[in-house]
Amino acid sequence: MSLPIAPAKAKTTGGVALGDRLFVTGGKWLLLVLLTVAVLLPLLAIFWRGFSSDAGQGGGLVAARELFASANFHWLLGNSLTVALSVAAIVVPTAYLFAYALQRTLIPGKRIWRGISLLPLLAPSMLPAIALVYLFGNQGLLRGLLSDNIYGFWGIVLGEAIYTFPHALMILLSALSLADARLFDAASSMGAGPRRAFTSITWPATRQAVFAAFCLVFTLTITDFGVPVVVGGDYQVLALEAYKAVVGQQQFGRGALIGMVLLVPALLSFAVDAWLRRRQGDAMSGRAQVFEPAPSRRRDACFLAIVLLVCAILLLVVGMAVYSSLVKFWPYNLSLSLKHYQFDDTAGGGWLAYRNSITMALGTALIGSAVIFSGAYLMEKTRGRLNLLLRLLSFVPMAVPGLVLGLGYVFFFNLPGNPLHVFYGSMTLLVVCTIAHYLTTAQMTATTVLRQLDSEFEAAALSLKAPLYRHFARVTVPICLPALLDIIRYLFVSAMTTVSAAIFLYSPDTILAAVAVLNMDDAGNVGGAAAMSTLILLTSAGVSLLLAWASRGLLKRSQAWRQRAPGH
């Protein structure tokens, strides 16, 4: 009776080993190829194009010296640095106070204020700028409050501040959510007041996050051209110059050189932030107790006033953009109409751009989440020589602005001799570029939750001779489903609102909604641009809410193990 069973068991074991080998080794090599093509080669193409002395290329070191020594470049660089530093100086302290109010006070309505503060994340960067035009432009609703119009330095600063505020806020919210009540109890018992407790406990624990938020805001501002296009006026910046050099003037070498310049602050910020992370100790120990803020009417009243002011500004900007999209003819006919939503009758891309954005966002969310989560699992739960290289390549996009990545894709995939040239201008390339652009943040989310899983799960699967890929699909994915849904939501919203990288890669058949906003604004159809921005905002918010609602049933089924048993 035992003779027929032995061969079958050996065959099963061999099949398991072969399947696991294909899943682990094949998956890692496939991920390495994807990261090389989607991240490494486009970046190398930027340096090749910028320093190439061939005719029609970058012009080599001679052209670089001429560009970097020119007065126009110094003017652009000075403008960019001034704007980026001004925005960071405004946004980071404001976001810190806002995050402190949500995490360390007892103000009412915290969920409402947090939802309002994240609204700019759901729209392209041009939406705040368009709203500022309708508020403070030459025919703006609040034009009388300014001695001059909004176009120029302050227009860019205000638009970028609104656009980057939620990005800084998310970092600071995470930092301020970690607090050990024992430290505050000890400080109180020693006679330290709230101010002394803040300077000795809260600030040392959060200053690295403050610097990270500063670097993020600085990088987002110096590499964004959406706001300067709308409200920049005669105040030019480097990102806008790179955009005009490639799209408007076809000067690819000049665009490559400026792209390399824009890469420097991002790389420096990333390197210093990584150094500070290594120097900072753990924020909480395993014996930490949850911090509960003590009641204080005066403190809560002050922070509530700050939160209300910030939310009022954000609602004014977003509400103005939505209202302007419904006005028939600003400012002469303020009756409400859906005229600006008839995109097929105006230049810019029409409803095709909106459908393309939905397609790209779905492809990015579904394909990207599967690739990123599977890759993170292989790197964290299996051993191999490729792990270190894969981790390094996965962190590269964090230090590469979207504008620079898009330029790299132009220089690499647009080469006639490149066999991958067939993908240039296709929806496939747009999806790949968007996944690569937002890969690091999504992978860090997946890695964080995977590291919380004990390695005994994989050991149990191996002892039962269950294939690792089956264990991944039936055990790991259900346990990590909340984080996976967050990755899907993040990738979808990011794909709907992205413009920095996709602006160089679309064709007439694959134009995107965020790109259509730029085109309509360039054509003078500001109302249509506001309407398309509003549509992107509503779509991102609607899909996020729908995904959150639909996931409740899935979470109840897959996360039942989190519920306490009766009587416990």
GROMACS .gro file of C-alpha atoms in nm, residues 55-232:
model
  178
   55ALA     CA    1   2.552   6.667  -3.292
   56GLY     CA    2   2.187   6.706  -3.199
   57GLN     CA    3   2.242   6.575  -2.846
   58GLY     CA    4   2.330   6.762  -2.529
   59GLY     CA    5   2.632   6.947  -2.661
   60GLY     CA    6   2.866   6.799  -2.400
   61LEU     CA    7   3.064   6.983  -2.137
   62VAL     CA    8   3.093   7.294  -2.353
   63ALA     CA    9   2.716   7.338  -2.365
   64ALA     CA   10   2.692   7.261  -1.994
   65ARG     CA   11   2.949   7.528  -1.906
   66GLU     CA   12   2.772   7.780  -2.127
   67LEU     CA   13   2.436   7.705  -1.966
   68PHE     CA   14   2.558   7.707  -1.607
   69ALA     CA   15   2.762   8.026  -1.658
   70SER     CA   16   2.480   8.221  -1.824
   71ALA     CA   17   2.303   8.502  -1.639
   72ASN     CA   18   1.965   8.359  -1.739
   73PHE     CA   19   2.042   8.027  -1.567
   74HIS     CA   20   2.154   8.205  -1.251
   75TRP     CA   21   1.830   8.405  -1.256
   76LEU     CA   22   1.620   8.090  -1.298
   77LEU     CA   23   1.812   7.906  -1.029
   78GLY     CA   24   1.778   8.193  -0.786
   79ASN     CA   25   1.405   8.218  -0.852
   80SER     CA   26   1.357   7.844  -0.799
   81LEU     CA   27   1.553   7.836  -0.474
   82THR     CA   28   1.376   8.145  -0.341
   83VAL     CA   29   1.033   8.001  -0.416
   84ALA     CA   30   1.115   7.655  -0.277
   85LEU     CA   31   1.264   7.792   0.046
   86SER     CA   32   0.973   8.035   0.093
   87VAL     CA   33   0.714   7.761   0.043
   88ALA     CA   34   0.893   7.525   0.282
   89ALA     CA   35   0.923   7.802   0.543
   90ILE     CA   36   0.546   7.859   0.524
   91VAL     CA   37   0.420   7.504   0.488
   92VAL     CA   38   0.629   7.306   0.738
   93PRO     CA   39   0.550   7.515   1.051
   94THR     CA   40   0.184   7.538   0.951
   95ALA     CA   41   0.161   7.164   0.890
   96TYR     CA   42   0.337   7.097   1.221
   97LEU     CA   43   0.084   7.305   1.415
   98PHE     CA   44  -0.200   7.137   1.227
   99ALA     CA   45  -0.063   6.788   1.294
  100TYR     CA   46  -0.001   6.874   1.658
  101ALA     CA   47  -0.362   6.987   1.690
  102LEU     CA   48  -0.488   6.657   1.550
  103GLN     CA   49  -0.257   6.433   1.752
  104ARG     CA   50  -0.180   6.611   2.079
  105THR     CA   51  -0.495   6.812   2.163
  106LEU     CA   52  -0.863   6.744   2.230
  107ILE     CA   53  -1.016   6.965   1.961
  108PRO     CA   54  -1.352   6.839   1.826
  109GLY     CA   55  -1.412   6.714   1.472
  110LYS     CA   56  -1.064   6.577   1.406
  111ARG     CA   57  -1.179   6.345   1.126
  112ILE     CA   58  -1.347   6.632   0.943
  113TRP     CA   59  -1.042   6.858   0.964
  114ARG     CA   60  -0.811   6.580   0.853
  115GLY     CA   61  -1.031   6.502   0.553
  116ILE     CA   62  -1.040   6.868   0.448
  117SER     CA   63  -0.663   6.903   0.487
  118LEU     CA   64  -0.600   6.619   0.240
  119LEU     CA   65  -0.822   6.759  -0.038
  120PRO     CA   66  -0.530   6.903  -0.243
  121LEU     CA   67  -0.391   6.548  -0.274
  122LEU     CA   68  -0.691   6.451  -0.487
  123ALA     CA   69  -0.635   6.714  -0.757
  124PRO     CA   70  -0.348   6.813  -0.988
  125SER     CA   71  -0.117   7.092  -0.879
  126MET     CA   72  -0.282   7.332  -1.125
  127LEU     CA   73  -0.611   7.339  -0.931
  128PRO     CA   74  -0.487   7.573  -0.653
  129ALA     CA   75  -0.330   7.800  -0.914
  130ILE     CA   76  -0.653   7.816  -1.117
  131ALA     CA   77  -0.850   7.898  -0.802
  132LEU     CA   78  -0.604   8.177  -0.720
  133VAL     CA   79  -0.663   8.326  -1.066
  134TYR     CA   80  -1.037   8.342  -1.000
  135LEU     CA   81  -0.979   8.482  -0.650
  136PHE     CA   82  -0.698   8.734  -0.703
  137GLY     CA   83  -0.649   8.759  -1.080
  138ASN     CA   84  -0.716   9.069  -1.287
  139GLN     CA   85  -1.089   8.994  -1.266
  140GLY     CA   86  -1.075   8.798  -0.942
  141LEU     CA   87  -1.343   8.790  -0.679
  142LEU     CA   88  -1.108   8.929  -0.410
  143ARG     CA   89  -0.891   9.139  -0.643
  144GLY     CA   90  -0.933   9.448  -0.426
  145LEU     CA   91  -0.749   9.289  -0.134
  146LEU     CA   92  -0.418   9.297  -0.325
  147SER     CA   93  -0.222   9.598  -0.443
  148ASP     CA   94  -0.101   9.395  -0.741
  149ASN     CA   95  -0.231   9.089  -0.923
  150ILE     CA   96  -0.150   8.732  -0.822
  151TYR     CA   97   0.079   8.658  -1.117
  152GLY     CA   98   0.442   8.627  -1.017
  153PHE     CA   99   0.638   8.525  -0.708
  154TRP     CA  100   0.357   8.529  -0.453
  155GLY     CA  101   0.119   8.351  -0.686
  156ILE     CA  102   0.365   8.063  -0.721
  157VAL     CA  103   0.436   8.057  -0.346
  158LEU     CA  104   0.068   8.048  -0.248
  159GLY     CA  105  -0.021   7.788  -0.510
  160GLU     CA  106   0.269   7.560  -0.417
  161ALA     CA  107   0.197   7.602  -0.046
  162ILE     CA  108  -0.158   7.477  -0.089
  163TYR     CA  109  -0.042   7.194  -0.317
  164THR     CA  110   0.238   7.069  -0.087
  165PHE     CA  111   0.064   7.119   0.250
  166PRO     CA  112  -0.099   6.772   0.272
  167HIS     CA  113   0.227   6.601   0.173
  168ALA     CA  114   0.409   6.757   0.468
  169LEU     CA  115   0.110   6.699   0.694
  170MET     CA  116   0.109   6.322   0.639
  171ILE     CA  117   0.474   6.293   0.745
  172LEU     CA  118   0.422   6.504   1.056
  173LEU     CA  119   0.101   6.323   1.152
  174SER     CA  120   0.290   5.994   1.155
  175ALA     CA  121   0.571   6.141   1.365
  176LEU     CA  122   0.341   6.303   1.622
  177SER     CA  123   0.125   5.991   1.652
  178LEU     CA  124   0.415   5.816   1.830
  179ALA     CA  125   0.445   5.924   2.193
  180ASP     CA  126   0.526   5.743   2.517
  181ALA     CA  127   0.304   5.863   2.801
  182ARG     CA  128   0.565   5.756   3.058
  183LEU     CA  129   0.805   6.028   2.942
  184PHE     CA  130   0.543   6.299   2.988
  185ASP     CA  131   0.444   6.161   3.328
  186ALA     CA  132   0.807   6.169   3.437
  187ALA     CA  133   0.849   6.524   3.309
  188SER     CA  134   0.536   6.634   3.492
  189SER     CA  135   0.648   6.472   3.818
  190MET     CA  136   0.975   6.665   3.792
  191GLY     CA  137   0.788   6.994   3.760
  192ALA     CA  138   0.828   7.048   3.386
  193GLY     CA  139   0.552   7.250   3.223
  194PRO     CA  140   0.399   7.194   2.879
  195ARG     CA  141   0.659   7.414   2.709
  196ARG     CA  142   0.952   7.234   2.872
  197ALA     CA  143   0.797   6.894   2.789
  198PHE     CA  144   0.766   7.000   2.428
  199THR     CA  145   1.127   7.117   2.395
  200SER     CA  146   1.272   6.817   2.578
  201ILE     CA  147   1.046   6.532   2.458
  202THR     CA  148   0.825   6.617   2.160
  203TRP     CA  149   1.066   6.823   1.952
  204PRO     CA  150   1.368   6.584   1.973
  205ALA     CA  151   1.140   6.296   1.871
  206THR     CA  152   0.993   6.479   1.572
  207ARG     CA  153   1.270   6.703   1.436
  208GLN     CA  154   1.384   6.437   1.189
  209ALA     CA  155   1.030   6.426   1.050
  210VAL     CA  156   1.031   6.806   1.030
  211PHE     CA  157   1.345   6.793   0.819
  212ALA     CA  158   1.197   6.516   0.603
  213ALA     CA  159   0.885   6.729   0.548
  214PHE     CA  160   1.104   7.030   0.464
  215CYS     CA  161   1.299   6.827   0.207
  216LEU     CA  162   0.981   6.688   0.054
  217VAL     CA  163   0.817   7.030   0.021
  218PHE     CA  164   1.137   7.181  -0.116
  219THR     CA  165   1.175   6.905  -0.377
  220LEU     CA  166   0.808   6.909  -0.482
  221THR     CA  167   0.818   7.286  -0.524
  222ILE     CA  168   1.144   7.316  -0.714
  223THR     CA  169   1.044   7.042  -0.962
  224ASP     CA  170   0.678   7.140  -1.017
  225PHE     CA  171   0.585   7.341  -1.325
  226GLY     CA  172   0.204   7.318  -1.301
  227VAL     CA  173   0.161   7.616  -1.068
  228PRO     CA  174   0.420   7.838  -1.246
  229VAL     CA  175   0.252   7.772  -1.581
  230VAL     CA  176  -0.077   7.912  -1.452
  231VAL     CA  177   0.024   8.196  -1.218
  232GLY     CA  178   0.396   8.243  -1.280
   0.00000   0.00000   0.00000
